[in-house]
mmCIF file of N, CA and C in Angstrom:
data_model
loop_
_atom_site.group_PDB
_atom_site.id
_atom_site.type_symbol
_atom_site.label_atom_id
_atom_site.label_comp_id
_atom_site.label_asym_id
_atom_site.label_seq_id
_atom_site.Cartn_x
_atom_site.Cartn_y
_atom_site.Cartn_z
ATOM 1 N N UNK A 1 26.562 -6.663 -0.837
ATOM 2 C CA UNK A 1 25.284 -6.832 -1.500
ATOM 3 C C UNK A 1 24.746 -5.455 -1.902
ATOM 4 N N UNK A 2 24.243 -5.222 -3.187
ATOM 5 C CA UNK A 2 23.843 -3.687 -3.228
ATOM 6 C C UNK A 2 22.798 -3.418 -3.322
ATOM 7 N N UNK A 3 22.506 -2.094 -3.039
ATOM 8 C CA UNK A 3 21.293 -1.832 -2.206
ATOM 9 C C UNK A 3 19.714 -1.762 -3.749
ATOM 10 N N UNK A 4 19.053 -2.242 -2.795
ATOM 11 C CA UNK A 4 17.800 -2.365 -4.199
ATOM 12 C C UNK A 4 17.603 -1.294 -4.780
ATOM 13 N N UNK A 5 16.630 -1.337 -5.929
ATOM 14 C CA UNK A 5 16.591 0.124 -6.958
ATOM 15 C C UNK A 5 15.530 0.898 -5.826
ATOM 16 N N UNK A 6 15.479 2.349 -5.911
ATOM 17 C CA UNK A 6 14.698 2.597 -5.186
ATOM 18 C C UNK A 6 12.693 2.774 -5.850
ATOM 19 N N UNK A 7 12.611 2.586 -6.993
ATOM 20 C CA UNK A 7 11.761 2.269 -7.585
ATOM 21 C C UNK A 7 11.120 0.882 -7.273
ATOM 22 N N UNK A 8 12.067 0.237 -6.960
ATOM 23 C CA UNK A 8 11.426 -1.507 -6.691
ATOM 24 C C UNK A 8 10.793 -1.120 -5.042
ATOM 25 N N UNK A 9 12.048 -0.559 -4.066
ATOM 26 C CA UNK A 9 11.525 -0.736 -3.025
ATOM 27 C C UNK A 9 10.216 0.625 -2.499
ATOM 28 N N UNK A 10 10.236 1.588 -3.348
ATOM 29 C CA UNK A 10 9.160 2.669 -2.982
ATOM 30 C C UNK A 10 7.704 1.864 -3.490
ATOM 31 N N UNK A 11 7.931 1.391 -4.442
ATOM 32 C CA UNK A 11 6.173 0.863 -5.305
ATOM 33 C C UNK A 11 5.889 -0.669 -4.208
ATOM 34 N N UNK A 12 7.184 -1.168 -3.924
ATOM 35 C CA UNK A 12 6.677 -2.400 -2.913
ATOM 36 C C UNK A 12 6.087 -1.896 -1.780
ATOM 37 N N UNK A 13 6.712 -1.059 -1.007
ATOM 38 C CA UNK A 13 5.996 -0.227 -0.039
ATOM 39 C C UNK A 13 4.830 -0.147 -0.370
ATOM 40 N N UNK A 14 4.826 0.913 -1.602
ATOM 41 C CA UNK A 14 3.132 1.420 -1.574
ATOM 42 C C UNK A 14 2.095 -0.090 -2.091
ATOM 43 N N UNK A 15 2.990 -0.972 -2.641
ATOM 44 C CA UNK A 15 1.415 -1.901 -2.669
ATOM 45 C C UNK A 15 1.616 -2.504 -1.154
ATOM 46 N N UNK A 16 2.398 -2.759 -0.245
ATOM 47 C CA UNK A 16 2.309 -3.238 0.998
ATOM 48 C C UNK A 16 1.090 -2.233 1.855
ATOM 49 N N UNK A 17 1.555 -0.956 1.551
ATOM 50 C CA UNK A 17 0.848 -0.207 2.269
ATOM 51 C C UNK A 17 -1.039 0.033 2.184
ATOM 52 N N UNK A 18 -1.081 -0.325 0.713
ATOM 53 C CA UNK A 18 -2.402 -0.136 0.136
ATOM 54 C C UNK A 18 -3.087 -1.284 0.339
ATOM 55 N N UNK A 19 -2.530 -2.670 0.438
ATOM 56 C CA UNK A 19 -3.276 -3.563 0.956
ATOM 57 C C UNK A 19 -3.740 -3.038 2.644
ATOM 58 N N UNK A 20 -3.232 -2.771 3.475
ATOM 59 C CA UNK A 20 -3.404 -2.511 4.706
ATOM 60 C C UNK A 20 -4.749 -1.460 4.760
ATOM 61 N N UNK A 21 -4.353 -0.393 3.626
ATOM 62 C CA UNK A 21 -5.437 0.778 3.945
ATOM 63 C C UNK A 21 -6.798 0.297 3.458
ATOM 64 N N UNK A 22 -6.794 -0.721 2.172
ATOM 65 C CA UNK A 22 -7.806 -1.354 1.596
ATOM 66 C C UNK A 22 -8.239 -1.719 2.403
ATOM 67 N N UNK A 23 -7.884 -2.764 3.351
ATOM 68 C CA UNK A 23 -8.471 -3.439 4.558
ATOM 69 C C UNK A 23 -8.993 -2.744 5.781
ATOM 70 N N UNK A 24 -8.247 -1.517 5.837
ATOM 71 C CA UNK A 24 -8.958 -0.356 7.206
ATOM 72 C C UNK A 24 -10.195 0.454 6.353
ATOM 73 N N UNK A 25 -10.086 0.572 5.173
ATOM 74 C CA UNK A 25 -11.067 1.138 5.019
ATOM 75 C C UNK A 25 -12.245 0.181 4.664
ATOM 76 N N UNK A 26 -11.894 -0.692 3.521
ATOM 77 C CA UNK A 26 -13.140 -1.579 3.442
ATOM 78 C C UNK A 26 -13.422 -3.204 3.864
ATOM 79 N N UNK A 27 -12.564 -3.315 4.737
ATOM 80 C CA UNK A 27 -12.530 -4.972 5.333
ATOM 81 C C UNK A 27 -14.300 -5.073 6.061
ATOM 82 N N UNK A 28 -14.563 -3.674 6.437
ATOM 83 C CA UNK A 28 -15.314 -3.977 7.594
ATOM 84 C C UNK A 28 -16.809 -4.244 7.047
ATOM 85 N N UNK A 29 -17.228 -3.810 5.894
ATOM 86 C CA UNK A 29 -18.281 -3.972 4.939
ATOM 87 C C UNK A 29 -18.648 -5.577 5.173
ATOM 88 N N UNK A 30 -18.117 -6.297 5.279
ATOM 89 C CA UNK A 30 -18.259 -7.609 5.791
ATOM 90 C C UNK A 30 -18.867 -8.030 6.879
ATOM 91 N N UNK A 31 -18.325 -7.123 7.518
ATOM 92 C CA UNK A 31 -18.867 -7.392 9.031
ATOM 93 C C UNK A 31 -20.117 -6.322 9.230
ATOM 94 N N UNK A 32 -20.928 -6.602 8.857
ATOM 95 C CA UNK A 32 -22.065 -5.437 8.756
ATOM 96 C C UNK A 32 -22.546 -5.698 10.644
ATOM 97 N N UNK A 33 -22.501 -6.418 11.151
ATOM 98 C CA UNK A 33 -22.572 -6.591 12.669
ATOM 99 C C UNK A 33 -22.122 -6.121 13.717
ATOM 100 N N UNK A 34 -20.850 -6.036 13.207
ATOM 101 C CA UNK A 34 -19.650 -4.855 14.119
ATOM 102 C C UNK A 34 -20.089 -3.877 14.352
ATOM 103 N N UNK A 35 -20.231 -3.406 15.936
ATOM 104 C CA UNK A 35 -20.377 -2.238 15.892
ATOM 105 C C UNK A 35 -19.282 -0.876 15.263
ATOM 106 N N UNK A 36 -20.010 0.379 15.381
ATOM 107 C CA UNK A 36 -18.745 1.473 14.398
ATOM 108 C C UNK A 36 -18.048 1.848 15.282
ATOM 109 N N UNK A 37 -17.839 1.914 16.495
ATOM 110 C CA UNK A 37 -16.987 2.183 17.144
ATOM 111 C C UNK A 37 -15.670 1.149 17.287
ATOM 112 N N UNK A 38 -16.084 -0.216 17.611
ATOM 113 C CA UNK A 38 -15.225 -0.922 17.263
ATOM 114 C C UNK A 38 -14.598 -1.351 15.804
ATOM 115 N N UNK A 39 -15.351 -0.634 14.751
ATOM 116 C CA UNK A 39 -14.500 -0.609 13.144
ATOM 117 C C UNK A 39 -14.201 0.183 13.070
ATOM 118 N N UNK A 40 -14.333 1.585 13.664
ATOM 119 C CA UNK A 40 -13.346 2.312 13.489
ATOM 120 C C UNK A 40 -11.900 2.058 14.450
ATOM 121 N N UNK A 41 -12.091 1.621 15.611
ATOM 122 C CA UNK A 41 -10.996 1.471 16.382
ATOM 123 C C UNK A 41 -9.840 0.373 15.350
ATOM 124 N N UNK A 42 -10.857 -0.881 14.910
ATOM 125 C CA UNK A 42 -9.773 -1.667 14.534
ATOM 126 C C UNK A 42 -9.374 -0.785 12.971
ATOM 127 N N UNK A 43 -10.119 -0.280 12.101
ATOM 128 C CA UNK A 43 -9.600 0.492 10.990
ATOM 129 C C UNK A 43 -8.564 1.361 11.459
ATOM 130 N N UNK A 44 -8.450 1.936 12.474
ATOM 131 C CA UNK A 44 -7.244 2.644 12.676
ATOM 132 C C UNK A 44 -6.014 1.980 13.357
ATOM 133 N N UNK A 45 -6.415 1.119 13.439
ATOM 134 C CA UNK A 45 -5.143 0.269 14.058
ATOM 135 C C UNK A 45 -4.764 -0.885 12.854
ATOM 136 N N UNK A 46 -5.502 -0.760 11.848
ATOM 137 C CA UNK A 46 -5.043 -1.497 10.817
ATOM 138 C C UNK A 46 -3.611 0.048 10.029
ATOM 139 N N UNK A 47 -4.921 1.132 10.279
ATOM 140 C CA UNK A 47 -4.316 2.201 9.407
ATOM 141 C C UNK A 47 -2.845 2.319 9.646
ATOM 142 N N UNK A 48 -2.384 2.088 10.964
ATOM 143 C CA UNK A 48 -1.105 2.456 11.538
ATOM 144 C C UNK A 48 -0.328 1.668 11.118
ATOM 145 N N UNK A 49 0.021 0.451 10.364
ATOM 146 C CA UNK A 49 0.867 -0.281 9.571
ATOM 147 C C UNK A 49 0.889 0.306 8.287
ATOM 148 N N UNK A 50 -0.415 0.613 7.802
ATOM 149 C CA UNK A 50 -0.711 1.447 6.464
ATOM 150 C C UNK A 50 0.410 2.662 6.180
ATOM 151 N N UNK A 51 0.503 3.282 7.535
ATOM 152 C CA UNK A 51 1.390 4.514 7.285
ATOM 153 C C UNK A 51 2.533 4.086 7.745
ATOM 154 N N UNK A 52 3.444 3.244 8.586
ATOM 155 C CA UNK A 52 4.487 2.682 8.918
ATOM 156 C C UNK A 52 5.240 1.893 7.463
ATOM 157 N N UNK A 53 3.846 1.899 6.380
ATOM 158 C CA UNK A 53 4.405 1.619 5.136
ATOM 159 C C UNK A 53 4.709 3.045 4.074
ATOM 160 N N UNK A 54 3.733 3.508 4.090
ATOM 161 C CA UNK A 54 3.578 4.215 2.929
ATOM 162 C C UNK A 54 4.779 5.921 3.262
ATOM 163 N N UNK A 55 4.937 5.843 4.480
ATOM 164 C CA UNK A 55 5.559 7.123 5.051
ATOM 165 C C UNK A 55 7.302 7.058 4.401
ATOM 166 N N UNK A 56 7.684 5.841 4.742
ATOM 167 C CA UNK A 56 9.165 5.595 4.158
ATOM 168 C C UNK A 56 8.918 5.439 2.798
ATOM 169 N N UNK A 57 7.932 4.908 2.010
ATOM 170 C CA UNK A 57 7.998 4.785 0.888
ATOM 171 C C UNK A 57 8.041 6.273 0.370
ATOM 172 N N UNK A 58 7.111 6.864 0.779
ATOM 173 C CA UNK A 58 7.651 8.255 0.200
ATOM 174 C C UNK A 58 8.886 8.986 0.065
ATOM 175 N N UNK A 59 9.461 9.159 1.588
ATOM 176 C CA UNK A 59 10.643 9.252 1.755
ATOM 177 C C UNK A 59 11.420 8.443 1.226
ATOM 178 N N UNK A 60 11.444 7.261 0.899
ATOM 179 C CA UNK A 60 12.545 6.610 -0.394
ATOM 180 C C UNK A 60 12.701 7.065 -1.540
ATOM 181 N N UNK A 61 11.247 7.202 -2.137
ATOM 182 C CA UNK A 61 10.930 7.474 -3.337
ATOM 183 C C UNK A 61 11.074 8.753 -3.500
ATOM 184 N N UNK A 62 10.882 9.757 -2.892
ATOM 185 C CA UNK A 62 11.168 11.538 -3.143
ATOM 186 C C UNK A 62 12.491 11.810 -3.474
ATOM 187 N N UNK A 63 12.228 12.478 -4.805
ATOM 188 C CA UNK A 63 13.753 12.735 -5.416
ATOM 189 C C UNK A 63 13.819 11.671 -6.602
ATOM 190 N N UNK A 64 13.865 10.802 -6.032
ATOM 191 C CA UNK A 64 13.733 9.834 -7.735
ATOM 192 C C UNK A 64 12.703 10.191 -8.612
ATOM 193 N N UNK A 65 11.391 10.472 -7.391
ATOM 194 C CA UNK A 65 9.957 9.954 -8.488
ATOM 195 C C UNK A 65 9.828 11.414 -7.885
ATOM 196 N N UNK A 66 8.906 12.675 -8.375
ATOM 197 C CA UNK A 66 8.390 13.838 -7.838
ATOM 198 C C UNK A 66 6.982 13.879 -7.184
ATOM 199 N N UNK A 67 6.930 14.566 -6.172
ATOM 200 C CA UNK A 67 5.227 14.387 -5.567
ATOM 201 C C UNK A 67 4.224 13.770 -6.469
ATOM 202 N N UNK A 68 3.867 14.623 -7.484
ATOM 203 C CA UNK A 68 2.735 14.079 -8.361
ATOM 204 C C UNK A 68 3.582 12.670 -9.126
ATOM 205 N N UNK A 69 4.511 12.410 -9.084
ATOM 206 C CA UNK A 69 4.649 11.039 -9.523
ATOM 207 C C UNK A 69 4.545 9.736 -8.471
ATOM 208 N N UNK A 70 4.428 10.213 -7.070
ATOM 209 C CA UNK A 70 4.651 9.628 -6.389
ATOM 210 C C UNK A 70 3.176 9.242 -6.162
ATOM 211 N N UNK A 71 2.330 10.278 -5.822
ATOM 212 C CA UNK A 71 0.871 10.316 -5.495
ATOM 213 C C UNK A 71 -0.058 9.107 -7.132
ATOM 214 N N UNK A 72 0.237 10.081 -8.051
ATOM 215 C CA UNK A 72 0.305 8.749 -9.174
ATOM 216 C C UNK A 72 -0.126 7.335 -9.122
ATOM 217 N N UNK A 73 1.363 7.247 -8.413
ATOM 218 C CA UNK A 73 1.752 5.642 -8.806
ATOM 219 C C UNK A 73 1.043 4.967 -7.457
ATOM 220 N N UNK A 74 0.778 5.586 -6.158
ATOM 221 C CA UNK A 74 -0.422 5.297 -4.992
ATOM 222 C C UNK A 74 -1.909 5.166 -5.514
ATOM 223 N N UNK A 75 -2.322 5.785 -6.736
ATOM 224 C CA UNK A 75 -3.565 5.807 -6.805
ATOM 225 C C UNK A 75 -3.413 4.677 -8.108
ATOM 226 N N UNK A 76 -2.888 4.717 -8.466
ATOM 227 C CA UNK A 76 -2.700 3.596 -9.879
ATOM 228 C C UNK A 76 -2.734 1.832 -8.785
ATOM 229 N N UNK A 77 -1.850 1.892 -7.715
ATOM 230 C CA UNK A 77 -1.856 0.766 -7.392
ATOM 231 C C UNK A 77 -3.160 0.957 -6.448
ATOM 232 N N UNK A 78 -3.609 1.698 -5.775
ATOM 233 C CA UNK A 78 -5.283 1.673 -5.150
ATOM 234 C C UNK A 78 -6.186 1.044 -6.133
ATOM 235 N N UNK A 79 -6.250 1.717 -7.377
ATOM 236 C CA UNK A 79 -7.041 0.493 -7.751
ATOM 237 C C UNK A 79 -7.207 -0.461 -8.488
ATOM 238 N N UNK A 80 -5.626 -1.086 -8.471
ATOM 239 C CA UNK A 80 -5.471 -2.324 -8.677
ATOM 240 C C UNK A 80 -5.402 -3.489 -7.402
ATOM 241 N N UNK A 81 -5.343 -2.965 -6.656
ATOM 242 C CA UNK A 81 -5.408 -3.741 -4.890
ATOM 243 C C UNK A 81 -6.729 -3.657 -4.501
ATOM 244 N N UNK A 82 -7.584 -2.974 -5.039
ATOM 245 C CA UNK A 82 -8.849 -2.360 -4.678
ATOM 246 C C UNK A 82 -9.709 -3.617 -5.534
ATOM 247 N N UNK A 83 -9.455 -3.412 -6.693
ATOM 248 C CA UNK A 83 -9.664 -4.430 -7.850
ATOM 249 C C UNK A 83 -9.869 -5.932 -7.462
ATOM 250 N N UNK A 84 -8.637 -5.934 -6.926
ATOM 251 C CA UNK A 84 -8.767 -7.500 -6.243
ATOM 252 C C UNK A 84 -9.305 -7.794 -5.144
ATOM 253 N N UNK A 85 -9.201 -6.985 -4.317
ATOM 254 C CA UNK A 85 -9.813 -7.007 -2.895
ATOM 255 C C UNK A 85 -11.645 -6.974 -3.396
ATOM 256 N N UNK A 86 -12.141 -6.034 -4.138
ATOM 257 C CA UNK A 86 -13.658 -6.260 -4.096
ATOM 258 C C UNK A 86 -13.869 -7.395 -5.072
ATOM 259 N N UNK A 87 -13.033 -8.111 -5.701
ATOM 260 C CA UNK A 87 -13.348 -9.436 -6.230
ATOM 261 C C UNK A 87 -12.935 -10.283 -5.231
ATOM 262 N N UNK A 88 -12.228 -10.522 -4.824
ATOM 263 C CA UNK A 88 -11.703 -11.853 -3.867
ATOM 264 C C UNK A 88 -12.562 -11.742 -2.459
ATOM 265 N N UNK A 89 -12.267 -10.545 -1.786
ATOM 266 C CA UNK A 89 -12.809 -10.212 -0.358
ATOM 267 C C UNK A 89 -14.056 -10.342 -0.439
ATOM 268 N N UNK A 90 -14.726 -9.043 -0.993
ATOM 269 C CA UNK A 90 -16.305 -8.931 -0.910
ATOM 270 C C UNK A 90 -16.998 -9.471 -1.849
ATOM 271 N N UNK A 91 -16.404 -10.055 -2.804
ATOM 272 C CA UNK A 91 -17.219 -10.996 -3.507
ATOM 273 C C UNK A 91 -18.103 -10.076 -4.723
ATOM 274 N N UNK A 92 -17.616 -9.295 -4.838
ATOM 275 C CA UNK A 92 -18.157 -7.935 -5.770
ATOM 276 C C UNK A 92 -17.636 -8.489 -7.105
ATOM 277 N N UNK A 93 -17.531 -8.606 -8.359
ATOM 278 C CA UNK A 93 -17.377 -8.617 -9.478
ATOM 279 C C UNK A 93 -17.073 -7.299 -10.209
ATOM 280 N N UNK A 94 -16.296 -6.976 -10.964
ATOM 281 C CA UNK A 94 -15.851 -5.348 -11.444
ATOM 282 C C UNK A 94 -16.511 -5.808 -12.863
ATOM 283 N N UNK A 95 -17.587 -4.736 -13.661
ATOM 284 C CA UNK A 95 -17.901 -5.352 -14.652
ATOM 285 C C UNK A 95 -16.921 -3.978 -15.562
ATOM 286 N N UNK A 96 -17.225 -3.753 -16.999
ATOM 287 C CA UNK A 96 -16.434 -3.453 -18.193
ATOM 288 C C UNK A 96 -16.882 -1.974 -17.600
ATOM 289 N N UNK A 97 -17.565 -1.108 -16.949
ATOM 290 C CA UNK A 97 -17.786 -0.202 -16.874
ATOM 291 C C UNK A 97 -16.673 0.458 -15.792
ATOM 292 N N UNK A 98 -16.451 -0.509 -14.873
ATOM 293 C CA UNK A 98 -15.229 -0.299 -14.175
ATOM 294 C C UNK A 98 -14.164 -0.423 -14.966
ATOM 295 N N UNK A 99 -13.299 -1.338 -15.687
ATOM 296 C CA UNK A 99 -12.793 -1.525 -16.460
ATOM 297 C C UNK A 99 -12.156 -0.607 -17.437
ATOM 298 N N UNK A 100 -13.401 0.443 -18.064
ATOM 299 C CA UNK A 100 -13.153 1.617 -18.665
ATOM 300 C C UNK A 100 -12.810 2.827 -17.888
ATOM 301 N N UNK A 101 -13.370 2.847 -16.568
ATOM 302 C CA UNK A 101 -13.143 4.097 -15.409
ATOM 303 C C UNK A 101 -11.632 3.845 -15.332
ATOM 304 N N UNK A 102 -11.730 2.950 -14.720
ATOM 305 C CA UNK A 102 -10.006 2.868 -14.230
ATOM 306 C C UNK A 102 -8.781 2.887 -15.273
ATOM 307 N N UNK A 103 -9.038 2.318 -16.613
ATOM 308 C CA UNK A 103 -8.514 2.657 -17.854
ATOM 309 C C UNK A 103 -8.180 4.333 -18.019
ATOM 310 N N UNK A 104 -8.999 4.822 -17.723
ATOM 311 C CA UNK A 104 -8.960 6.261 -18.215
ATOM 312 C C UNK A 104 -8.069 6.805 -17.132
ATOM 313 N N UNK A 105 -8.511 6.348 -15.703
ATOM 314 C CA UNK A 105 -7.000 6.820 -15.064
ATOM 315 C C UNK A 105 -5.726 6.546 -15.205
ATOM 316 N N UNK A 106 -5.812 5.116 -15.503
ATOM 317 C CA UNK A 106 -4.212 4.567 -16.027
ATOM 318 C C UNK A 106 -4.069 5.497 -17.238
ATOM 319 N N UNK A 107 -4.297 6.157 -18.113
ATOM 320 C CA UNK A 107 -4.436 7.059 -18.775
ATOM 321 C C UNK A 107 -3.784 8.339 -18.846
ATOM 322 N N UNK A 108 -4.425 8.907 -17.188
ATOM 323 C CA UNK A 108 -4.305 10.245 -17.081
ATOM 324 C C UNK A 108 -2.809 10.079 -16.471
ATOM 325 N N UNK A 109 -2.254 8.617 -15.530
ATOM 326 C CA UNK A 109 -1.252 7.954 -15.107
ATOM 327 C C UNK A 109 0.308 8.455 -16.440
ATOM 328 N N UNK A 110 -0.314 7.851 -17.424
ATOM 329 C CA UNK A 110 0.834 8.319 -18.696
ATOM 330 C C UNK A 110 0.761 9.672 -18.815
ATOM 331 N N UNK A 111 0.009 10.537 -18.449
ATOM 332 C CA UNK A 111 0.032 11.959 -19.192
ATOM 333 C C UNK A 111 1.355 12.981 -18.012
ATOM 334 N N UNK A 112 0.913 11.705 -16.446
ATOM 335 C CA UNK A 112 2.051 12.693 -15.394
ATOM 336 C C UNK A 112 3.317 11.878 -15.701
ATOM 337 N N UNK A 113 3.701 10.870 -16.249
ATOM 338 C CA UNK A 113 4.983 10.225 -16.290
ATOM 339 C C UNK A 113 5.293 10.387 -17.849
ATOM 340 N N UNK A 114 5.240 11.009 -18.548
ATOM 341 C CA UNK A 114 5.610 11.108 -20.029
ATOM 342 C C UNK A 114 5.739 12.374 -20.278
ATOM 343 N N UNK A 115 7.444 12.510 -20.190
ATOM 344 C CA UNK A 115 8.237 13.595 -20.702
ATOM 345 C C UNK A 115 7.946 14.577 -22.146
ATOM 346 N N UNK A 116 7.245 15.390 -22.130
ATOM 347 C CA UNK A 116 6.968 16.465 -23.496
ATOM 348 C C UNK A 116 8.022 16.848 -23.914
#
């Protein structure tokens, strides 16, 4: 059986991983009751799957993709996981002003992956 592209399995990582960090960092906004000691305890114990993901993904991905392509394609999928999470989770709505922010990074996204 041969082994997956490493592009498929580095970007699966990082959206595996970014759901996790989405959730350590902003799951707890919900729970406005929780105390912060106990959201931070469970945010960091969410975090530790976060990096049990994103650590090999790097290391897969280094050498194929270069640091700044790698860092990139983490912040491109942040806020598209981010995107969904404050629509689905918190019940937030992204209006056209977001829409255009994040546009302009997918943007700056083509300027580090497009060969001159």
């Amino acid at each position: 059986m041969p082994a997956l592209p490493v592009p498929l399995v580095t970007i699966g990582l990082l959206v595996a991983s970014n759901v996790f960090m989405t959730f350590a960092w902003y799951g707890h906004l919900k729970f406005k009751e929780a105390a912060i000691p106990i959201v931070i305890l469970t945010s960091w114990g969410i975090a530790l799957f976060e990096y049990m993901l994103m650590v090999p993904a790097n290391r897969i991905g280094y050498g194929y993709f270069s640091a700044a392509e790698l860092k990139t394609i983490q912040e491109v999928i942040t806020l598209v996981i981010f995107g969904i999470f404050s629509t689905l989770f918190l019940k937030e709505p992204l209006s056209w002003n977001h829409f255009v922010g994040f546009s302009l990074i997918a943007g700056g996204a083509f300027f580090i992956f497009h060969r001159w």
